[in-house]
XYZ file of C-alpha atoms in Angstrom:
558
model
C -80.498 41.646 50.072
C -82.392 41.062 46.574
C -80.948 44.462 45.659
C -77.851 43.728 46.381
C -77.814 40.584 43.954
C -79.451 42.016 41.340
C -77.149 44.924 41.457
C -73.996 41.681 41.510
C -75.613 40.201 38.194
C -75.773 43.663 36.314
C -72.094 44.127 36.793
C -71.101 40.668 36.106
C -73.234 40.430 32.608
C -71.202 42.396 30.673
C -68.329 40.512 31.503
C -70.545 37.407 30.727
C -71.002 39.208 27.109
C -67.350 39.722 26.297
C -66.415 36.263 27.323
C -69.559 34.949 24.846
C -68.154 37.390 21.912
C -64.633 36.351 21.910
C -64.633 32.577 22.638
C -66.737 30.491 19.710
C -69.957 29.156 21.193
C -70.883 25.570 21.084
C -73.326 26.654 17.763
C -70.153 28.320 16.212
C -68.201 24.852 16.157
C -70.628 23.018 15.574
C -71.336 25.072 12.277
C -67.657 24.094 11.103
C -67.000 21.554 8.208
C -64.923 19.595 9.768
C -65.526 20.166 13.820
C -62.778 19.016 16.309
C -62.903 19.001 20.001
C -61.677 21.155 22.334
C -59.317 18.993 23.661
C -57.599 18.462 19.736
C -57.718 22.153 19.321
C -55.900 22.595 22.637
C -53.279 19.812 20.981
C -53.112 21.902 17.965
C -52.349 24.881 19.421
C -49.804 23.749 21.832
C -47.591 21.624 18.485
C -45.053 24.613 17.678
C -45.369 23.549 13.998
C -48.985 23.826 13.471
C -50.291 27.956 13.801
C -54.284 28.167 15.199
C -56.766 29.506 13.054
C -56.821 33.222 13.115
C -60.385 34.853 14.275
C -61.382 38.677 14.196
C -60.600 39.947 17.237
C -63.204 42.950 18.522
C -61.253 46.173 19.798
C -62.930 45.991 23.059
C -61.053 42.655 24.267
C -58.663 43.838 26.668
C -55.410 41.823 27.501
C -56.271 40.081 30.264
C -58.628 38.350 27.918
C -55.700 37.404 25.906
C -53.335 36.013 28.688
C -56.323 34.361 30.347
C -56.218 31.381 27.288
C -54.207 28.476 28.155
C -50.209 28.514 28.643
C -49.994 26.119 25.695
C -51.648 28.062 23.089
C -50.028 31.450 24.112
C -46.510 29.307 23.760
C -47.763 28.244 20.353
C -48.960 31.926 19.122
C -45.857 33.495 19.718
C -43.793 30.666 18.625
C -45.241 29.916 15.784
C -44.951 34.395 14.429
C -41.301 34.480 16.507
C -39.773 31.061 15.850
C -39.686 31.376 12.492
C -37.309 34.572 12.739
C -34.846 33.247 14.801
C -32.663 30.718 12.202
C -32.382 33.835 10.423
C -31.461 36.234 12.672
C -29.038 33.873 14.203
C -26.999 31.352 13.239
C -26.215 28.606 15.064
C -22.253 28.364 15.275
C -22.167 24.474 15.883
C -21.384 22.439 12.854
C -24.638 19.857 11.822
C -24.438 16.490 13.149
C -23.723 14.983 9.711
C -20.893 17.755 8.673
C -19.355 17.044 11.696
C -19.443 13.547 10.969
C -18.210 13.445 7.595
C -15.469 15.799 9.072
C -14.575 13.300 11.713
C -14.598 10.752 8.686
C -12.071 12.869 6.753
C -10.238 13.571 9.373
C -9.768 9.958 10.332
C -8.554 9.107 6.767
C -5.728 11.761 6.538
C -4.431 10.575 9.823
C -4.418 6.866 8.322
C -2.721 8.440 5.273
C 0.157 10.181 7.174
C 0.828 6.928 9.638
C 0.684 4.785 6.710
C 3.448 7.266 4.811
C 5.169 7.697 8.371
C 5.150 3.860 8.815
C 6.603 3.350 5.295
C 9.596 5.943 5.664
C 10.752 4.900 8.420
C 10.782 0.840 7.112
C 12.705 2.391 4.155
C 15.200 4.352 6.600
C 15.158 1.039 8.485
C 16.146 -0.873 5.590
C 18.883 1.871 4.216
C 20.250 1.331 7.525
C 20.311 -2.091 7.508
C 21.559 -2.422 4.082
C 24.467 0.151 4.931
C 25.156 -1.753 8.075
C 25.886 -4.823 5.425
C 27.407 -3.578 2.792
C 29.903 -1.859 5.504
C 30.696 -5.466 7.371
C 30.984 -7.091 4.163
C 33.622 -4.669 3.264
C 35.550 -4.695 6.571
C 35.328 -8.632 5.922
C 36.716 -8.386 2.362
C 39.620 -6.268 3.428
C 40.151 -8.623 6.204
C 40.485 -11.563 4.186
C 42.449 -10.231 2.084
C 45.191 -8.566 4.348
C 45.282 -12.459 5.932
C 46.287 -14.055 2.306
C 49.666 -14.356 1.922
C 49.483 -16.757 -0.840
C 50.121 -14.570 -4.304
C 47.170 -16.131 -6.348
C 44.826 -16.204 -3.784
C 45.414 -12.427 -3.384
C 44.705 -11.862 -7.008
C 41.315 -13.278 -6.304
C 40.253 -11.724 -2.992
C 41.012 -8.173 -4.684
C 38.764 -9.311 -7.650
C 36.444 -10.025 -5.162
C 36.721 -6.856 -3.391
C 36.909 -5.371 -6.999
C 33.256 -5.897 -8.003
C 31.785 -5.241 -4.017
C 33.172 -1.773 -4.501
C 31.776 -1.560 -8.133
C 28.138 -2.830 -6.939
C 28.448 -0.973 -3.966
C 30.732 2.137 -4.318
C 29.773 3.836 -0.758
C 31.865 0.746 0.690
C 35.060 3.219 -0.532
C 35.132 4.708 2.755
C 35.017 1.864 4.747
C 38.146 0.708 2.756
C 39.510 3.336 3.179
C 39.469 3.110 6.914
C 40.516 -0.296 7.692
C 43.924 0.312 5.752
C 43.531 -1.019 2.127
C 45.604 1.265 0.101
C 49.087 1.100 2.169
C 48.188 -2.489 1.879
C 47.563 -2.359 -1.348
C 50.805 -0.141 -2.762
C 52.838 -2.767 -0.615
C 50.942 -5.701 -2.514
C 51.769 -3.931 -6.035
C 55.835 -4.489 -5.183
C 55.337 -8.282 -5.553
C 56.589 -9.454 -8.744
C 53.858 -10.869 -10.042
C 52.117 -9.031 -13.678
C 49.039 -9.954 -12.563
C 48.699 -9.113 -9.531
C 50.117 -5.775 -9.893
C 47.508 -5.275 -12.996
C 44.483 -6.201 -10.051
C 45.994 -4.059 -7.617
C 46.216 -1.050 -9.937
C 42.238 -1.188 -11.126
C 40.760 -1.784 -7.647
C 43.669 1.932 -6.362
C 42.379 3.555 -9.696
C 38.792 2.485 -8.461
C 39.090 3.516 -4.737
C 40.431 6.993 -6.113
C 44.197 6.778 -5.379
C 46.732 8.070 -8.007
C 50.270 8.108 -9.322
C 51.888 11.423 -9.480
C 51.597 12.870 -12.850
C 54.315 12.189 -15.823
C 55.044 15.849 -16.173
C 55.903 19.141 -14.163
C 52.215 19.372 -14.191
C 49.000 18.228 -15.141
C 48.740 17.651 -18.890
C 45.449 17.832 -20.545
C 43.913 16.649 -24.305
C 40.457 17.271 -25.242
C 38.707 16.630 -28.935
C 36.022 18.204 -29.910
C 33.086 16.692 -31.552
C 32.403 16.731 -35.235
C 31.560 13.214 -36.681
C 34.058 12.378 -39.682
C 35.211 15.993 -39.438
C 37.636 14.412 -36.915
C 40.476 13.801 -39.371
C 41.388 17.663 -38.736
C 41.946 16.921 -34.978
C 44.240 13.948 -36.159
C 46.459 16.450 -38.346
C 47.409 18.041 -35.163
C 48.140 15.139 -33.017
C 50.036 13.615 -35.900
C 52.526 16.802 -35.411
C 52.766 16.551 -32.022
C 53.825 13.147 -32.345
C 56.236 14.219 -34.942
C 57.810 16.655 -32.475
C 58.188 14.820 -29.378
C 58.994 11.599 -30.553
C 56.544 10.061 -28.201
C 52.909 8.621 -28.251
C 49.915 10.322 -27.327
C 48.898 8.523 -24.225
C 52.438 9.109 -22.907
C 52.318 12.856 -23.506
C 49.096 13.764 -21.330
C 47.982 12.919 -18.244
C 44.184 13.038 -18.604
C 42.289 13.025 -22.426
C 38.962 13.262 -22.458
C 36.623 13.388 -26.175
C 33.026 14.015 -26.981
C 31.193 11.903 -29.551
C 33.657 11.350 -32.320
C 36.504 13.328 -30.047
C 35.425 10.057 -27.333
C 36.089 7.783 -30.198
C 39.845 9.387 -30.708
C 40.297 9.600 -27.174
C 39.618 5.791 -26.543
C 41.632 4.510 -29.662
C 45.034 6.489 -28.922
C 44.302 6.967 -25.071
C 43.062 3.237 -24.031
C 44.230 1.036 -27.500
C 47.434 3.197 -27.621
C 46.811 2.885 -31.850
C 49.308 4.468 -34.025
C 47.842 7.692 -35.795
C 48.191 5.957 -39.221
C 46.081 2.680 -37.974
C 43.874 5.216 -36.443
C 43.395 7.203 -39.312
C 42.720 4.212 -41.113
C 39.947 2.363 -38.830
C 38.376 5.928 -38.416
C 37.636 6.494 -42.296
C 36.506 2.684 -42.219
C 34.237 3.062 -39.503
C 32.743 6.453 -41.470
C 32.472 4.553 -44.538
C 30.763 1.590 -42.307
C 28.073 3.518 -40.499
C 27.198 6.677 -42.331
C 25.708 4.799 -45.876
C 22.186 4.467 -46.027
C 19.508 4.864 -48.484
C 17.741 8.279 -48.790
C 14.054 6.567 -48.668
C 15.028 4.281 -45.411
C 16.719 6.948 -43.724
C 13.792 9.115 -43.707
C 11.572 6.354 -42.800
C 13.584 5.248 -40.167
C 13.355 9.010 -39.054
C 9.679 9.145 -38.787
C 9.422 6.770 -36.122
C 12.782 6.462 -34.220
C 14.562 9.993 -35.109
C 17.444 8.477 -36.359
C 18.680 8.701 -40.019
C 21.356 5.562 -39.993
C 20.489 2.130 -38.397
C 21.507 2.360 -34.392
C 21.847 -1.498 -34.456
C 24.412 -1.810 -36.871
C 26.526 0.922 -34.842
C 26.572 -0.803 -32.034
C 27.610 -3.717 -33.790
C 30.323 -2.566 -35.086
C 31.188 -0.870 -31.391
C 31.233 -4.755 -30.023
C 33.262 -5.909 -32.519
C 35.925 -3.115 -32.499
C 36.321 -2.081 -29.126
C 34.780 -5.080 -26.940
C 32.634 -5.481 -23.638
C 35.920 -4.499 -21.371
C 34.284 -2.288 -18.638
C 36.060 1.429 -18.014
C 37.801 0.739 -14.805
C 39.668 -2.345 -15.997
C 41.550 -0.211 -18.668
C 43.771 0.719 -15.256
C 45.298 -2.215 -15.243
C 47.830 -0.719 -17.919
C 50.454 1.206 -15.805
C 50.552 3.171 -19.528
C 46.625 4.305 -20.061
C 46.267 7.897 -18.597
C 42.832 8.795 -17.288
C 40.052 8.838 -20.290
C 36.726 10.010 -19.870
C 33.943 10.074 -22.562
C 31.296 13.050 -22.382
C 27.456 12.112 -23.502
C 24.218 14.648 -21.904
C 21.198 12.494 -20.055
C 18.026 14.079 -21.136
C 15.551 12.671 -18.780
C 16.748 13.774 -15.364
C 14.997 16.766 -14.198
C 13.996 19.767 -16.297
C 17.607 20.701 -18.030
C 20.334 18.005 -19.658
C 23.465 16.800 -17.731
C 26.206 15.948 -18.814
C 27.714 12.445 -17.917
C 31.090 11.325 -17.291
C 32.247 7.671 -18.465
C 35.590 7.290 -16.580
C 37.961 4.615 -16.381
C 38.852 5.873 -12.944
C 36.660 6.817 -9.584
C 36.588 9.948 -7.022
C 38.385 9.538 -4.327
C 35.753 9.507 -1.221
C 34.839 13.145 0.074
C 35.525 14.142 -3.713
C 32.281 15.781 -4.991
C 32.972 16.450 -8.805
C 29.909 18.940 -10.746
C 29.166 16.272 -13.287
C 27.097 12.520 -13.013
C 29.195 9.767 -14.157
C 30.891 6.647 -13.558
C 33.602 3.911 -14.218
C 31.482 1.061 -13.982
C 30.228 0.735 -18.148
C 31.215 -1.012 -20.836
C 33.461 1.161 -23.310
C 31.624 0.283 -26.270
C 28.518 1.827 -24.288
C 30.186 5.100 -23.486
C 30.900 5.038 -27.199
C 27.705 4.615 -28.034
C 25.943 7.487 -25.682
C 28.427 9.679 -26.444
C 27.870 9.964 -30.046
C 24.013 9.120 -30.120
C 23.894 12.427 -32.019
C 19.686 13.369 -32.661
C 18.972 12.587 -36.004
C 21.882 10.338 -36.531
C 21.700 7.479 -34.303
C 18.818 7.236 -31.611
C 19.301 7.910 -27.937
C 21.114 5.100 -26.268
C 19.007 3.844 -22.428
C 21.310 2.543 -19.704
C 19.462 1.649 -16.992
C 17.353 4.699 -15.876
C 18.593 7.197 -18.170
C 18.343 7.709 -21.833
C 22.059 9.354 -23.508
C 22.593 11.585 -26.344
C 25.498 13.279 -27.814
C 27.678 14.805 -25.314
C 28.077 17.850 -28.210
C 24.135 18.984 -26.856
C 26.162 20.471 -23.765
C 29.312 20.478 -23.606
C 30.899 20.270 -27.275
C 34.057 21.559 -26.064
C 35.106 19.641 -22.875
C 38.154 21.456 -21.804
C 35.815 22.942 -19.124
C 35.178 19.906 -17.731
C 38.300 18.044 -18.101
C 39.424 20.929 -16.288
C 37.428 20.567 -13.529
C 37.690 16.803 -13.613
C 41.278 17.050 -13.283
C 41.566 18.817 -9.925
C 39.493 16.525 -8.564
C 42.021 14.151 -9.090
C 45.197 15.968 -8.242
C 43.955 18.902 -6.455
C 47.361 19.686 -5.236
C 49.397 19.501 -8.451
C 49.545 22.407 -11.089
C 48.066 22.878 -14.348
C 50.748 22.193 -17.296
C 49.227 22.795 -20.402
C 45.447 21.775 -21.987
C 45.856 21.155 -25.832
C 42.349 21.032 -26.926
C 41.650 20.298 -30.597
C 38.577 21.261 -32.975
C 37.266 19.574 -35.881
C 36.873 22.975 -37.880
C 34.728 25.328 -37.905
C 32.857 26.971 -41.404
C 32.028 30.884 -41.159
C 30.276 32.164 -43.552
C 30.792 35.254 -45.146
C 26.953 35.896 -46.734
C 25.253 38.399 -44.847
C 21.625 37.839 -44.398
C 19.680 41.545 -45.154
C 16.010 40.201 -44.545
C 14.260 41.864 -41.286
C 12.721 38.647 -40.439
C 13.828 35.038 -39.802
C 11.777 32.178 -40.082
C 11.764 29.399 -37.742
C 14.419 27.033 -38.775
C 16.625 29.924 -38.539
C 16.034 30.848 -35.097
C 16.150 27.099 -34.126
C 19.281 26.006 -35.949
C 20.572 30.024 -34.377
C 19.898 28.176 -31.191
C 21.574 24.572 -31.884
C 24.484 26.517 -33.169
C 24.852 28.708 -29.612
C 24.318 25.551 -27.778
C 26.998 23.610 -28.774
C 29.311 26.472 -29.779
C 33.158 25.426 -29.340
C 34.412 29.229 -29.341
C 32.774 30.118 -26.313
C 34.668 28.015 -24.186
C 37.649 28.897 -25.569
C 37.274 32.503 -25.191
C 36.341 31.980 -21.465
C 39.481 29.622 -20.812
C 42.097 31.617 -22.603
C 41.082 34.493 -20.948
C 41.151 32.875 -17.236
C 43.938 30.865 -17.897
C 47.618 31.785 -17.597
C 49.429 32.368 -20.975
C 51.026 29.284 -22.235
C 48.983 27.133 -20.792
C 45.870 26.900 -23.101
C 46.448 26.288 -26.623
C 43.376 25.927 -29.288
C 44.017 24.392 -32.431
C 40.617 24.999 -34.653
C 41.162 25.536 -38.616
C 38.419 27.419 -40.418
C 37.732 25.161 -43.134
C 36.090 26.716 -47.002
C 33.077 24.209 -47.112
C 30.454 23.550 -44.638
C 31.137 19.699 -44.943
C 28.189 17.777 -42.763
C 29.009 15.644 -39.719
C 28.436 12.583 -41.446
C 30.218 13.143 -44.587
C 31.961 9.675 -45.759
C 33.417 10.359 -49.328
C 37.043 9.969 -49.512
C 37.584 13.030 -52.039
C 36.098 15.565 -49.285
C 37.876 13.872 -46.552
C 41.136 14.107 -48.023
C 40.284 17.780 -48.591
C 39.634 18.082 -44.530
C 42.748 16.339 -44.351
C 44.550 19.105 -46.429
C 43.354 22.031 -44.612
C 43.960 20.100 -41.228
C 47.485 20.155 -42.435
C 47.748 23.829 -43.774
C 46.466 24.922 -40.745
C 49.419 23.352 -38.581
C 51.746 24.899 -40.681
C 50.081 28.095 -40.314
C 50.613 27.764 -36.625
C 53.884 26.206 -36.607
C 55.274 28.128 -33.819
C 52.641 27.814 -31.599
C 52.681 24.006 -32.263
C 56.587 23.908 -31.306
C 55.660 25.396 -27.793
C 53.173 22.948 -27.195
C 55.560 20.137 -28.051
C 58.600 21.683 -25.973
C 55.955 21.859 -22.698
C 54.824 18.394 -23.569
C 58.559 17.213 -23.793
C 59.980 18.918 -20.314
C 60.895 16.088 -17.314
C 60.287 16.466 -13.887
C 62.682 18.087 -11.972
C 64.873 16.294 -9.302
C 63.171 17.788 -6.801
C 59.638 16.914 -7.925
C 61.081 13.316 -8.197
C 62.160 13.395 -4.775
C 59.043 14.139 -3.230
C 57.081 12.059 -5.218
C 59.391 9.205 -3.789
C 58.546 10.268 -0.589
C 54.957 10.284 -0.958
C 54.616 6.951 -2.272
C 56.573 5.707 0.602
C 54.395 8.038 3.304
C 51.501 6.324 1.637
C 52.295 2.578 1.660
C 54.005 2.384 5.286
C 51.143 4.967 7.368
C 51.016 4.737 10.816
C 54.183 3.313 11.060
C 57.800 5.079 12.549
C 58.695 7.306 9.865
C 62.406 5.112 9.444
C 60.613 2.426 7.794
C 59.047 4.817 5.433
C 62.824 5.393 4.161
């Protein structure tokens, strides 16, 4: 029995040994500077964030030695070699709690953003409607009234009233349009009563309806820009005149003029002047604006790019020609339809040219060019010829005009255009359009390089080159029914030339020129002269009848 334990404790001593050599003693922690507990080295080993103290480990410990330590501190051991690996050998694909936060944030505030822009558009669409839903009853009620009145100076005034709602508000056309007015209206202009009539005919020329033209066809003038150089362009007329014993503004349907051309156009278009009075005022008015002194002109330049006082201009504009708006020059059965050309600067990338009428589109009418009848005439005057470094650009409203010569120096384009928006169905007569001269110079320049006021005056020159458009149109057109009247004057005289000895000399070669082309200038005047046939008057007869009486049995039309 003895042997037996004896032979037990041999076998168990080694193990006794092993278990002494790896685990510390009680002498062995002791012996440590700063000795902890075996219950705080257990709470070491078991935080994931604080690694045990490494020991030599003898080569004879097997494994069981190893897993027989505590759970916690074989969790710790590997955690604390592995743990560290696994951030970066994967990723974790969920977003932080504070990126997803300030996501959410961000998030949030676009959506605020796009309900607050949402919101807003549709007030504004809310109000458009509304507004439209106005203006549109407070046309029907203005047509209303005044198909009630049957007193002849009460009529006058409801079509004044209706008059400046269609001015403020000229998308109430259509509704006009709808509830009747204009058979009303051509029935109203038969009363015998001047003015009347004379209200009746702006608020027809307003809405877009027109008189048959005074010709076989549609007759067009258009005068070219040139400042004083516009005393050529009068040469011409003056033989016209001469030939057809008539006035301008009885000879053409439609005249429209760019800067100084505008200026002709409105004095024998809309003041019906004689040429000589016209002549006259125009030398005046040269004289008037174009005198300044060297030193203040280029002073003035420095700061508002204009080389004659702008203020003084316009003056003189108020004084000649008055604060009568566009549209109310239709209340002379004689004026034909004027329009004066000037280029906005400040809409978009690219000028655009601008229309001042004294007549509106019929609705559904889209013309290619801005414009409108609803300015003073002395202020289409004034944008029209705010030439850059003559006079400074003119604002109206929202937009800021210059010279109508930056685009479209030439108009007959336009006025072309212009014109079949107004009678689409009638044929083109004749366009007359008239230059103020033009200076080619015979010096050839041999130099391989140009500097850069070359290449920028090459430029101006291209842009507001008159030839062009006469090349185009003569070659689209059909023969005898474009004729260009352009004398090459001998001196390069300046746009703002006012002494009388060089104007009399651009008077001279205005009238050398015509007889040069005195031929050509007895065509024009036998086109301009011819009536309408009896046919054409027939049907215009019947129009005008169709159109005051519609909806009605035809036998009252008669």
């Amino acid at each position: 029995m003895s042997q037996t334990k004896e032979d037990k404790q041999l076998q168990d001593k080694p193990d006794l040994e092993e278990r002494k050599s790896s685990s510390p003693g009680p002498d062995t922690v002791a012996d440590r500077p700063d000795s902890e507990s075996p219950l705080e080295v257990k709470d070491k080993l078991s935080s994931p964030t604080q690694m045990p103290e490494a020991h030599p480990v003898s080569a004879k410990q097997s494994i069981a030695n190893f897993l027989s330590r505590p759970t916690e501190g074989v969790q710790a051991l590997v955690g604390g070699y592995i743990g560290g690996l696994v951030p970066k050998l994967k990723s974790d694909p969920k977003s932080p709690p504070e990126e997803q936060e300030v996501s959410a944030k961000t998030e949030q505030a676009v959506n605020k953003d796009k309900k607050a822009e949402e919101k807003k558009r549709v007030l504004l669409q809310q109000e458009k409607i509304i507004a439209r839903v106005s203006i549109d009853n407070r046309t029907r009620a203005l047509v209303q009234a005044l198909r009630r009145t049957a007193d002849p100076k009460l009529c006058i005034t409801r079509v004044e009233e209706l008059t400046f709602h269609l001015l403020e508000f000229p998308e109430g056309k259509g509704v006009a349009i709808k509830e009747k007015i204009i058979p009303y209206l051509l029935r109203l202009r038969q009363v015998k009563d001047e003015t009347l009539q004379a209200a009746v005919r702006e608020i027809l020329a307003l809405i877009g309806y027109v008189d048959p033209v005074k010709g076989r066809g549609i007759r067009i003038l258009t005068i070219d820009g040139g400042g004083t150089r516009g005393v050529v362009a009068l040469q011409t007329l003056r033989k016209l005149v001469e030939l057809t014993q008539k006035p301008i503004h009885q000879l053409f349907d439609y005249i429209c003029g760019v800067s100084t051309g505008a200026i002709l156009a409105f004095m024998l278009g809309l003041f019906h002047m004689p040429l000589d009075e016209c002549e006259e005022l125009y030398r005046k008015l040269g004289s008037d604006v174009f005198t300044q002194n060297v030193i203040v002109g280029t002073v003035k330049m420095s700061w508002s790019h204009a080389f004659y006082d702008s203020n003084t201009w316009e003056k003189i504009l108020k004084d000649r020609i008055g604060s009568a708006l566009m549209i109310e020059t239709a209340r002379n059965p004689a004026c034909p339809k004027v329009a004066a050309i000037s280029t906005i600067v400040n809409r978009g990338q690219t000028p655009k040219a601008f229309v001042f009428r004294n007549y509106g589109h019929f609705p559904g009418t889209n013309s290619h060019y801005l414009g409108g009848c609803q300015y003073k005439m002395w202020q289409a005057i004034r944008a029209s010829s705010a030439a850059p470094g003559y006079f400074a650009e003119y604002a109206l409203g929202s937009d800021l005009h210059q010279d109508g010569g930056l685009l479209l120096n030439n108009p007959s384009a336009l006025a072309l255009h212009e014109c079949k928006c107004i009678w689409p169905d009638t044929p083109l007569e004749c366009i007359v359009s008239l230059g103020t001269g033009r200076y080619e110079s015979d010096v050839r320049n041999t130099s391989t390089y140009t500097s850069l006021k070359t290449k920028l005056s090459n430029v101006i020159s291209s842009a507001t080159d008159t030839e062009e458009v006469h090349i185009m149109l003569d070659g689209l057109l059909p023969s005898d029914t474009y004729f260009r009247f352009n004398p090459v004057i001998c001196e390069n005289i300046p746009l703002d030339e006012s002494r009388d000895e060089k104007l009399d000399q651009l008077q001279l070669e205005g009238m050398k020129y015509i007889e040069r082309n005195d031929q050509k200038m007895k065509k024009v005047a036998k086109i301009l002269s011819q009536e309408k046939t009896t046919l054409q008057k027939i049907n215009d007869w019947i129009k005008l009848k169709s159109d005051m009486y519609e909806g009605l049995p035809f036998f009252s039309k008669l």
